[in-house]
Amino acid sequence: MTVAVSLEHREAALTHGLSRYGRPAAIGLLVLALGFLTVYPLAMLLYGSIHSTPPGMAGEFNSAGYRALLAPDNLQALANTALISLVKTGLSLALAILMAWIVARTDTPGRGVLEILITLPFFIPPILTATAWAMLGNKQVGTINLAWRWITGSDGGLIDVYSYGGIVWHMMQYATPFIFLFVVDAFRAMDPSLEEASRMSGASRWQTFWRVTFALMLPVTTSAFILSFIRGMESFESAVFFGTPVNIKVLTTQIFDMITQRAQPDYQAATAMGFASLVLMGLLLVLQGRLLRGRSFTTVTGKAYAPNVTRLGPWRWLTFAICFAFFLLTVVLPVGQLLLSSFFQFFGFYQIDMLTLEHYRSVWANDEFWHAFGNTMLLGVCGATATMILGGIIGYISTRTTWPGRKLIDVLAWLPWMMPGMVLGIGFLWGFATLPHWMPIYGTLWALLLAYMALGTPVAVRVTSGAYAQIARDIEECSRVHGANWGQTMLRILVALAWPAFAVGWVLIFFGIMRELSASILLYVPDTQVMSVVMLKMWNSGKPEDVSVVGLIMLALVLLFRWVQLRFIKRRISTL
Amino acid sequence: MPGVTLKGVGRRFGALKAVDSIDLAVEHGEFVTLLGPSGCGKTTTLRMVAGLERNDSGVIAIGDRVVSDAAADLFVPPDHRKLGMVFQSYAIWPHMTVFDNVAYPLSVRHVARAEIRARVMAALKLVEMEAYAGRPAPALSGGQQQRVAIARALVFEPEVLLLDEPLSNLDARLRAQMGDEFRALQRRLKITTLYVTHDQEEAMALSDRVVVMDKGRVLQVGAPEEVYHRPASRTVAAFFGTPNFIEARVTASRANGRDHVLAIEGAGMRGDCRAAEAHEPGDAVLVMIRPEDVTLDSAGPLSWQGTVVDGVFRGPRRTLTIEAQGRRFTVECRATRAASVGDTVTLSVDADNAWAVRP
Ligand SMILES: Nc1ncnc2c1ncn2[C@@H]1O[C@H](COP(=O)(O)OP(=O)(O)OP(=O)(O)O)[C@@H](O)[C@H]1O
Ligand SMILES: [Mg+2]
């Protein structure tokens, strides 16, 4: 009895002390940190867009930046961006729904494996497939066109990736698995009796699909569509590889071009464009929220269902072929191309006497590459860990506490969700440049680390709060009742129970850092290059064969992580 | 309106025979209930009639029309069977209003708009839900959802109505009320009904006939009173309530109407009981005695003595546990019957209320 009383007493005193000083201090610190990661670059972006010179230099405030946006060139870029993203999102959505249905609802052979194969391209850095497709689909020397000519004897080309179609196709390789991950669980988790009731009401299979299955999935589909559309507008790799050489401009490449590729960089216009696209994305997200308000149907009840499986008969080989073809085109073909070109003197000239290991040797001896490799690994490990810790705390506060200020924290953590890497890059560029001298962030790895953390935070928060939501509050309270304090509870119970989600989030963020190009390319200095930047530079300096070798190394890493993840974390990644 | 006929219908899942060659004929306008323990194949049977599951042996006919014949590889899909079905989860579509839910079976059949309106409102009126037509479906209580599900199943005037545990999601009071209402509706519309439940009281209260199933097979088919008082086997008997079983030996047997009267002799008791079939003297039988059929304190044709070991007061009744010859009996008596532990009592049973089955 006395023990219980004294415990209670101590706990009360502790809670009291915490709420008195600790809590406001913790919240304040968190808001400050998040503000630095999100609001600060945003504010600097706005400042840069209305100031005639970069921050720190004498200049005046004007609207020249925004007026420059109305140049035909920029309007064309905006139209291109919207059009390309719309087309690729539409096509990807159709393909993703088809494949999700095949995997979740039919008796197609090998569905479990197909699911892993279909989602694999999502984890391969875009820069890697971009280089591969540039070598596959080059009009003159692309492997596909060479094969076409060899087979048909004609001297035209079958495809040309340096085109609108090429950009769309390259983006689709990411968008399709992205949307697939969203909709496949919606297909799987639907209460089968909802569809059976429709059949019993006299509706055919086809009527049932449209009026019940699809209609029920509409909210999640819309959500996937809008997110994927935004991703498309933010995309940099596809356009810089396949658009820039043939003068197809989009917003991100236009910003990149204005800042880095011109004799006289037009910082103000680039920044204005960044800010304008940010506002655009923000509006789209608001639209999404509006569209979906109160329209998410919980079709999942507590019961575990075996979903309705459609028996396809002989057609199941066709559905198998569709999924497998997607895997072939998005993984096997690009990887094959990288392998092929890494062993030949010049890509496009595949003769026995041109076989060589020279590129492997050259990459092996390339100090610049190894330096970048080390940077990427360091940033990946530190960045993913730091982001997950930050995300874990934010997720906890927003789902598990009623502290004042948690709404603000939530909003701050969500801000980067609508910032393209390129835009965040400029914001940080200006932000770091104006910091006082005793905070020399610009030009160090810290600059990249902070940018990566900002970009990764929304994912980390989403993953961890999802995991917390699944752990019953009782478990936590039970632990506290038994005398564990807040810190112990957090560590022992929550983290112990939520660790698979943490691991999933960590790997996702690590992947994100490894493939990140658009912010890195603005923030790196020669000493802080990362792998993706080195790849792009190698590519631009005309060494596609060396790029292939680097790409293969990167791919090996991706496959290793993905394997570990699937093998040891027996939970599918449906969180992103 | 036609009935439903099943002949040798079976379904396997891998090595498991979920339904093992069932024969059943549901008459026109009849209310038949499939009753049995969890996993005995009730749902599977119902789904095969619905066409949601394919039978891999046997023939299913609705009226004169064969809808599924495994041997002839004939299978009519569910949307062409003209059946109404109410699911355990109700399966009310959450993205539609109550009106749209009920209108769906008509609108997929391209019925004219004005007619849809009239028929949907009539169906909603039938289940007293006409005031809720404009409500979004998720904003309904369990009982209301159940009514909407029934209205939806009835709106296109199906030939047969199938229901899979439609009351199991409701609380006890609502379950009884909805059950009675549904039974009244069914009588009024005279619609052939196949109903699944694992609740014996519900089955007895609602049905014209009960089909008792176990492990994929039919154990007995009969009117509720029949299966309750004249079970075909110990399993069927044990399925309703908690009957007492006494092992005994037959000393004589004679026919009496459609039954047989047996003279039996057991440990510390002797008397008469009834059975469905004739027995040879010397046969071993199990005598089933329902707790509520035992009378205390009066000697009868079949009686014996015992000691009270436990008593539970249940409001209107009292449940006593009585030990006799090392066996325990459950007895139900008036609540006012004072019985304290240790009392010696005489138990007796009417010959009509003792039923012998083969052990
Ligand atoms: N799709 C399926 N795949 C494999 N086995 C199944 C499937 N559906 C049912 N079974 C099995 O068939 C048997 C009968 O199932 P059924 O659903 O018909 O039982 P039930 O009598 O309705 O039980 P309950 O009262 O629990 O609903 C069970 O053992 C079940 O596990
Ligand atoms: Mg069932």
Short mmCIF file of N, CA and C and ligand atoms in Angstrom, two decimals, chain A residues 306, chain B residues 13 16 18-19 36-45 53 88 164-165 196 198, ligand 1:
data_model
loop_
_atom_site.label_atom_id
_atom_site.label_comp_id
_atom_site.label_asym_id
_atom_site.label_seq_id
_atom_site.Cartn_x
_atom_site.Cartn_y
_atom_site.Cartn_z
N ALA A 306 -11.05 -13.81 -46.89
CA ALA A 306 -10.38 -14.30 -48.07
C ALA A 306 -11.09 -13.58 -49.21
N PHE B 13 -13.00 -28.51 -50.01
CA PHE B 13 -11.93 -27.52 -50.05
C PHE B 13 -10.66 -28.30 -49.78
N LEU B 16 -10.69 -31.32 -47.34
CA LEU B 16 -11.84 -31.19 -46.44
C LEU B 16 -13.16 -31.26 -47.21
N ALA B 18 -16.33 -29.99 -47.04
CA ALA B 18 -17.09 -28.99 -46.31
C ALA B 18 -18.58 -29.32 -46.34
N VAL B 19 -19.05 -29.79 -47.49
CA VAL B 19 -20.43 -30.25 -47.61
C VAL B 19 -20.36 -31.61 -48.30
N GLY B 36 -26.60 -25.83 -37.29
CA GLY B 36 -25.50 -26.73 -36.97
C GLY B 36 -24.37 -25.97 -36.34
N PRO B 37 -23.41 -26.69 -35.77
CA PRO B 37 -22.29 -26.02 -35.10
C PRO B 37 -21.41 -25.29 -36.13
N SER B 38 -20.55 -24.42 -35.62
CA SER B 38 -19.68 -23.64 -36.48
C SER B 38 -18.82 -24.55 -37.35
N GLY B 39 -18.72 -24.20 -38.62
CA GLY B 39 -17.86 -24.95 -39.53
C GLY B 39 -18.50 -26.21 -40.10
N CYS B 40 -19.83 -26.38 -39.91
CA CYS B 40 -20.44 -27.62 -40.38
C CYS B 40 -20.86 -27.55 -41.85
N GLY B 41 -20.71 -26.41 -42.47
CA GLY B 41 -21.00 -26.32 -43.90
C GLY B 41 -22.30 -25.62 -44.25
N LYS B 42 -22.91 -24.92 -43.30
CA LYS B 42 -24.18 -24.23 -43.58
C LYS B 42 -24.00 -23.13 -44.62
N THR B 43 -23.01 -22.27 -44.37
CA THR B 43 -22.78 -21.17 -45.28
C THR B 43 -22.43 -21.68 -46.67
N THR B 44 -21.59 -22.69 -46.69
CA THR B 44 -21.18 -23.24 -47.98
C THR B 44 -22.40 -23.76 -48.75
N THR B 45 -23.31 -24.44 -48.05
CA THR B 45 -24.51 -24.94 -48.71
C THR B 45 -25.33 -23.78 -49.28
N GLU B 53 -20.75 -20.09 -54.87
CA GLU B 53 -19.76 -21.16 -54.72
C GLU B 53 -20.22 -22.26 -55.67
N GLN B 88 -24.62 -11.90 -43.65
CA GLN B 88 -24.39 -11.74 -42.22
C GLN B 88 -23.92 -10.32 -41.87
N ASP B 164 -28.07 -15.57 -44.45
CA ASP B 164 -26.97 -16.19 -43.71
C ASP B 164 -26.80 -15.48 -42.37
N GLU B 165 -27.25 -16.07 -41.32
CA GLU B 165 -27.15 -15.52 -39.96
C GLU B 165 -27.45 -14.02 -39.92
N VAL B 196 -29.93 -19.57 -42.56
CA VAL B 196 -28.82 -20.23 -41.86
C VAL B 196 -28.65 -19.63 -40.48
N HIS B 198 -26.78 -20.60 -36.30
CA HIS B 198 -26.28 -21.63 -35.40
C HIS B 198 -26.96 -21.50 -34.04
N1 LIG C 1 -13.00 -20.73 -49.21
C1 LIG C 1 -12.72 -21.74 -48.38
N2 LIG C 1 -11.53 -22.37 -48.46
C2 LIG C 1 -11.22 -23.40 -47.65
N3 LIG C 1 -12.04 -23.87 -46.71
C3 LIG C 1 -13.26 -23.30 -46.57
C4 LIG C 1 -13.65 -22.20 -47.39
N4 LIG C 1 -14.89 -21.83 -47.03
C5 LIG C 1 -15.25 -22.65 -46.03
N5 LIG C 1 -14.26 -23.54 -45.75
C6 LIG C 1 -14.32 -24.59 -44.73
O1 LIG C 1 -15.47 -25.35 -44.95
C7 LIG C 1 -16.08 -25.69 -43.72
C8 LIG C 1 -17.51 -25.22 -43.72
O2 LIG C 1 -17.54 -23.81 -43.72
P1 LIG C 1 -18.87 -22.96 -43.61
O3 LIG C 1 -18.49 -21.53 -43.77
O4 LIG C 1 -19.86 -23.49 -44.57
O5 LIG C 1 -19.31 -23.22 -42.12
P2 LIG C 1 -20.57 -22.68 -41.34
O6 LIG C 1 -21.39 -23.85 -41.02
O7 LIG C 1 -21.21 -21.58 -42.09
O8 LIG C 1 -19.91 -22.13 -40.01
P3 LIG C 1 -20.25 -20.80 -39.16
O9 LIG C 1 -21.40 -21.12 -38.31
O10 LIG C 1 -19.01 -20.62 -38.35
O11 LIG C 1 -20.49 -19.71 -40.13
C9 LIG C 1 -15.24 -25.05 -42.63
O12 LIG C 1 -14.42 -26.06 -42.08
C10 LIG C 1 -14.43 -24.03 -43.34
O13 LIG C 1 -13.18 -23.91 -42.74
#
